[in-house]
Tab-separated table of C-alpha atoms and ligand atoms in Angstrom:
chain	number	residue	atom	x	y	z
A	1	MET	CA	-2.607	-179.088	-30.847
A	2	PRO	CA	0.800	-178.444	-29.485
A	3	THR	CA	1.603	-174.813	-27.761
A	4	ASP	CA	4.423	-174.060	-30.035
A	5	SER	CA	1.650	-173.552	-33.457
A	6	ILE	CA	0.310	-170.031	-32.209
A	7	PRO	CA	3.245	-167.348	-33.690
A	8	PHE	CA	4.208	-165.398	-30.390
A	9	ARG	CA	5.392	-162.090	-31.571
A	10	THR	CA	6.682	-160.723	-28.393
A	11	LYS	CA	9.562	-158.474	-30.346
A	12	VAL	CA	8.794	-155.525	-32.220
A	13	THR	CA	10.926	-153.504	-34.126
A	14	LEU	CA	11.018	-149.853	-34.521
A	15	PRO	CA	11.582	-147.133	-37.220
A	16	ASP	CA	15.151	-146.075	-35.625
A	17	GLY	CA	15.926	-150.149	-36.144
A	18	ARG	CA	15.849	-151.216	-32.654
A	19	THR	CA	14.272	-154.770	-32.379
A	20	LEU	CA	12.466	-154.828	-28.777
A	21	PRO	CA	10.516	-156.921	-26.247
A	22	ILE	CA	7.112	-156.718	-26.791
A	23	GLY	CA	6.294	-155.014	-22.898
A	24	LYS	CA	2.984	-153.695	-21.812
A	25	LEU	CA	0.153	-153.881	-23.485
A	26	LEU	CA	-1.936	-150.648	-22.001
A	27	CYS	CA	-6.039	-150.490	-23.512
A	28	ILE	CA	-8.282	-147.962	-22.877
A	29	GLY	CA	-11.812	-148.892	-22.548
A	30	ARG	CA	-14.478	-146.385	-23.239
A	31	ASN	CA	-12.409	-143.994	-25.143
A	32	TYR	CA	-15.284	-143.054	-28.073
A	33	ALA	CA	-18.423	-142.034	-26.794
A	34	GLU	CA	-20.189	-143.640	-29.349
A	35	HIS	CA	-18.709	-146.901	-28.280
A	36	ALA	CA	-19.395	-146.262	-25.124
A	37	SER	CA	-22.884	-145.346	-25.757
A	38	GLU	CA	-23.254	-148.683	-27.673
A	39	MET	CA	-22.618	-150.821	-24.720
A	40	LYS	CA	-24.641	-148.997	-22.606
A	41	SER	CA	-21.875	-147.761	-20.474
A	42	ASP	CA	-21.374	-144.227	-18.855
A	43	VAL	CA	-18.688	-142.113	-20.183
A	44	PRO	CA	-15.743	-141.898	-18.120
A	45	ASP	CA	-14.438	-139.270	-16.115
A	46	GLU	CA	-11.007	-139.785	-16.050
A	47	PRO	CA	-9.590	-143.196	-18.838
A	48	MET	CA	-10.295	-146.664	-17.982
A	49	VAL	CA	-6.600	-148.599	-18.353
A	50	PHE	CA	-6.820	-152.523	-18.498
A	51	LEU	CA	-3.848	-154.973	-19.599
A	52	LYS	CA	-3.333	-157.470	-22.324
A	53	PRO	CA	-0.434	-159.770	-22.249
A	54	ALA	CA	2.208	-159.374	-24.895
A	55	SER	CA	1.809	-163.546	-25.861
A	56	ALA	CA	-1.643	-161.869	-27.754
A	57	VAL	CA	-0.043	-160.318	-30.347
A	58	VAL	CA	0.299	-161.236	-33.776
A	59	ARG	CA	0.916	-159.304	-36.811
A	60	ASP	CA	-0.165	-158.843	-40.297
A	61	GLY	CA	-0.785	-161.839	-42.606
A	62	GLU	CA	-1.375	-163.669	-39.344
A	63	SER	CA	-4.849	-165.350	-37.888
A	64	VAL	CA	-6.989	-164.588	-34.779
A	65	VAL	CA	-8.170	-167.599	-33.414
A	66	LEU	CA	-11.472	-167.804	-32.038
A	67	PRO	CA	-10.796	-169.625	-28.684
A	68	PRO	CA	-13.653	-172.462	-27.465
A	69	GLN	CA	-14.432	-170.687	-24.396
A	70	SER	CA	-16.775	-167.855	-26.237
A	71	GLU	CA	-19.384	-167.889	-29.064
A	72	ASP	CA	-19.334	-164.164	-29.602
A	73	VAL	CA	-15.552	-162.897	-30.264
A	74	HIS	CA	-15.890	-158.715	-30.919
A	75	HIS	CA	-13.812	-157.281	-32.862
A	76	GLU	CA	-12.234	-153.492	-31.922
A	77	VAL	CA	-10.532	-151.818	-34.275
A	78	GLU	CA	-8.511	-148.964	-32.446
A	79	LEU	CA	-5.184	-146.414	-32.960
A	80	VAL	CA	-1.739	-147.851	-31.275
A	81	ALA	CA	0.768	-145.586	-30.162
A	82	VAL	CA	4.190	-147.607	-29.585
A	83	ILE	CA	6.609	-146.560	-27.027
A	84	GLY	CA	10.165	-145.712	-27.819
A	85	ARG	CA	11.013	-143.319	-24.880
A	86	GLY	CA	10.116	-144.701	-21.326
A	87	GLY	CA	9.149	-142.118	-18.924
A	88	HIS	CA	7.529	-141.891	-15.414
A	89	ASP	CA	5.121	-138.976	-15.010
A	90	ILE	CA	5.278	-137.631	-18.660
A	91	PRO	CA	4.173	-134.156	-18.999
A	92	GLU	CA	1.112	-133.183	-21.590
A	93	ALA	CA	3.366	-131.154	-23.866
A	94	GLU	CA	6.334	-133.669	-24.191
A	95	ALA	CA	4.058	-136.926	-24.523
A	96	LEU	CA	4.103	-137.141	-27.546
A	97	ASP	CA	7.543	-136.750	-28.282
A	98	HIS	CA	7.581	-140.686	-26.439
A	99	VAL	CA	6.074	-142.257	-29.057
A	100	ALA	CA	8.465	-143.648	-31.814
A	101	ALA	CA	5.495	-145.754	-34.090
A	102	TYR	CA	1.971	-145.362	-34.945
A	103	ALA	CA	-0.650	-148.827	-35.881
A	104	VAL	CA	-3.461	-150.296	-36.286
A	105	GLY	CA	-4.652	-153.229	-33.974
A	106	LEU	CA	-7.217	-154.891	-33.199
A	107	ASP	CA	-8.330	-155.496	-29.428
A	108	MET	CA	-10.172	-158.782	-29.224
A	109	THR	CA	-12.732	-158.945	-27.105
A	110	ALA	CA	-14.884	-162.244	-25.523
A	111	ARG	CA	-17.496	-160.005	-25.559
A	112	ASP	CA	-19.781	-163.054	-23.418
A	113	LEU	CA	-17.153	-163.450	-21.551
A	114	GLN	CA	-16.543	-159.662	-20.447
A	115	ALA	CA	-20.320	-159.534	-19.833
A	116	ALA	CA	-20.278	-162.371	-17.343
A	117	ALA	CA	-17.171	-161.139	-15.724
A	118	LYS	CA	-19.112	-156.715	-15.559
A	119	GLU	CA	-21.975	-159.048	-13.764
A	120	ARG	CA	-19.393	-160.524	-11.415
A	121	ARG	CA	-17.584	-157.492	-10.663
A	122	HIS	CA	-14.598	-159.913	-12.365
A	123	PRO	CA	-11.328	-158.206	-13.770
A	124	TRP	CA	-11.347	-158.846	-18.269
A	125	SER	CA	-7.843	-160.330	-18.505
A	126	VAL	CA	-9.543	-163.698	-18.934
A	127	ALA	CA	-12.242	-161.690	-22.183
A	128	LYS	CA	-9.526	-159.887	-23.464
A	129	GLY	CA	-6.333	-161.744	-22.916
A	130	PHE	CA	-6.179	-165.020	-25.072
A	131	ASP	CA	-3.706	-166.026	-27.453
A	132	THR	CA	-3.737	-163.782	-30.720
A	133	PHE	CA	-6.011	-161.133	-28.930
A	134	ALA	CA	-4.211	-158.197	-30.099
A	135	PRO	CA	-3.188	-157.989	-33.721
A	136	LEU	CA	-0.988	-155.767	-33.942
A	137	GLY	CA	-0.285	-153.310	-37.766
A	138	PRO	CA	3.373	-152.773	-39.477
A	139	LEU	CA	4.753	-149.754	-37.246
A	140	THR	CA	4.270	-145.891	-39.265
A	141	PRO	CA	7.025	-143.476	-38.253
A	142	ALA	CA	5.416	-141.459	-35.684
A	143	ALA	CA	7.271	-138.624	-37.513
A	144	ASP	CA	5.040	-139.455	-41.234
A	145	VAL	CA	1.692	-140.134	-39.204
A	146	GLY	CA	1.773	-136.371	-37.899
A	147	ASP	CA	-0.920	-135.595	-35.503
A	148	PRO	CA	-2.895	-139.202	-34.084
A	149	GLN	CA	-5.763	-136.880	-33.759
A	150	GLN	CA	-6.425	-136.005	-37.610
A	151	LEU	CA	-6.987	-140.167	-38.732
A	152	VAL	CA	-9.464	-141.595	-40.324
A	153	LEU	CA	-9.827	-145.391	-38.526
A	154	GLU	CA	-11.775	-147.805	-40.347
A	155	LEU	CA	-12.169	-151.833	-40.354
A	156	THR	CA	-13.525	-153.762	-43.118
A	157	VAL	CA	-15.004	-157.212	-42.832
A	158	ASN	CA	-15.366	-159.436	-45.792
A	159	GLY	CA	-14.008	-156.041	-47.953
A	160	ASP	CA	-17.776	-154.061	-45.564
A	161	THR	CA	-17.043	-151.234	-43.652
A	162	ARG	CA	-18.157	-151.719	-39.960
A	163	GLN	CA	-16.033	-149.131	-37.947
A	164	LYS	CA	-14.912	-146.073	-38.989
A	165	ALA	CA	-14.528	-142.641	-37.342
A	166	ARG	CA	-12.329	-139.912	-36.577
A	167	THR	CA	-9.978	-139.740	-33.834
A	168	ASP	CA	-10.712	-136.129	-33.102
A	169	ARG	CA	-14.008	-138.172	-31.833
A	170	MET	CA	-11.462	-140.004	-28.636
A	171	ILE	CA	-12.389	-139.026	-25.500
A	172	PHE	CA	-8.800	-138.359	-24.089
A	173	PRO	CA	-6.609	-138.334	-26.746
A	174	VAL	CA	-3.407	-139.984	-27.057
A	175	ALA	CA	-1.022	-137.190	-25.540
A	176	THR	CA	-3.367	-137.003	-21.987
A	177	LEU	CA	-3.715	-141.015	-22.248
A	178	ILE	CA	0.760	-141.227	-21.737
A	179	HIS	CA	-0.040	-138.870	-19.173
A	180	HIS	CA	-2.188	-140.536	-17.591
A	181	CYS	CA	-0.765	-144.376	-17.850
A	182	SER	CA	2.705	-142.820	-16.868
A	183	GLN	CA	1.484	-141.664	-13.297
A	184	ILE	CA	0.757	-145.587	-12.888
A	185	PHE	CA	3.057	-147.486	-14.638
A	186	THR	CA	7.033	-146.482	-16.013
A	187	LEU	CA	6.700	-146.402	-19.559
A	188	GLN	CA	9.353	-148.670	-21.351
A	189	PRO	CA	10.832	-149.128	-25.422
A	190	GLY	CA	8.004	-151.348	-26.017
A	191	ASP	CA	4.981	-150.943	-24.714
A	192	LEU	CA	1.964	-150.503	-26.952
A	193	LEU	CA	-1.147	-148.095	-26.200
A	194	TYR	CA	-4.203	-149.140	-27.844
A	195	THR	CA	-6.136	-146.176	-27.402
A	196	GLY	CA	-10.052	-147.629	-27.825
A	197	THR	CA	-12.493	-147.966	-30.116
A	198	PRO	CA	-15.089	-146.146	-32.157
A	199	SER	CA	-18.862	-147.358	-32.292
A	200	GLY	CA	-19.358	-150.638	-34.729
A	201	VAL	CA	-17.909	-153.532	-32.942
A	202	GLY	CA	-19.282	-157.080	-33.449
A	203	ALA	CA	-18.943	-160.505	-33.595
A	204	VAL	CA	-15.984	-162.388	-36.120
A	205	ALA	CA	-16.901	-165.517	-37.476
A	206	GLU	CA	-14.404	-168.237	-38.609
A	207	GLY	CA	-13.252	-167.830	-42.015
A	208	GLU	CA	-13.766	-163.838	-42.216
A	209	ARG	CA	-11.137	-161.395	-43.169
A	210	LEU	CA	-10.260	-158.148	-41.178
A	211	GLU	CA	-8.738	-155.119	-42.596
A	212	ALA	CA	-8.219	-152.271	-40.588
A	213	THR	CA	-6.735	-148.993	-41.805
A	214	ALA	CA	-5.750	-145.909	-40.624
A	215	THR	CA	-4.781	-142.388	-42.508
A	216	ARG	CA	-0.996	-142.510	-43.190
A	217	CYS	CA	-0.549	-145.742	-40.868
A	218	ALA	CA	0.331	-149.445	-43.328
A	219	PRO	CA	-3.104	-151.656	-43.179
A	220	LEU	CA	-3.116	-154.776	-41.055
A	221	ARG	CA	-4.653	-157.891	-42.575
A	222	ILE	CA	-6.223	-160.475	-40.443
A	223	GLN	CA	-8.225	-163.852	-41.128
A	224	ALA	CA	-10.427	-165.451	-38.512
A	225	THR	CA	-9.519	-169.771	-37.777
A	226	ARG	CA	-10.934	-171.640	-35.258
A	227	ARG	CA	-8.584	-174.300	-33.902
A	228	SER	CA	-9.974	-177.865	-34.891
B	1	MN	MN1	-10.584	-151.570	-26.853
């Protein structure tokens, strides 16, 4: 299959009209206690951060391609904060002013490869970083979304609810995550923060239709396919 067959979405248009390259994908692990519990993981005492490449982004109406290297690709529905104003060491009280928009996203995860990596104490880059493994929904201006901790996140697969939770269940709220991450990585406009998944993660099969929603955010519709 030719390398240009994946529809790379390497730019994002913010609500203020700026079209920017997608920068870092900052992703948070174990940010809902019920999900840490279903993964038999401890609840962290500080945010657990990993990165995905921008080449993993696909948009509403596109496909997640299940890779031949994995037999067990899971959905993780997440609220995504889209950074519109950069900064380093951003105070928590000002953190949400750096968010231009919110979207629903999916942190697709090759669970079998992640389990093997955990066992070998290897990084998660492969399990999390395949092409199409970071679906990003349409952007909704932050002002229209309001408090990011007062949303209901939901994922259906072929119409059946698989994940549903209020974002006030996050262990570390969005403002804390931005403050924490900005002490490590200078944030830049076009960076995306995937804020962690609630419980109910599970395997995705070829042909399944995923729909992710969050209160006041535009929905994300994705189809799972497999490379022929
Ligand atoms: Mn996740």
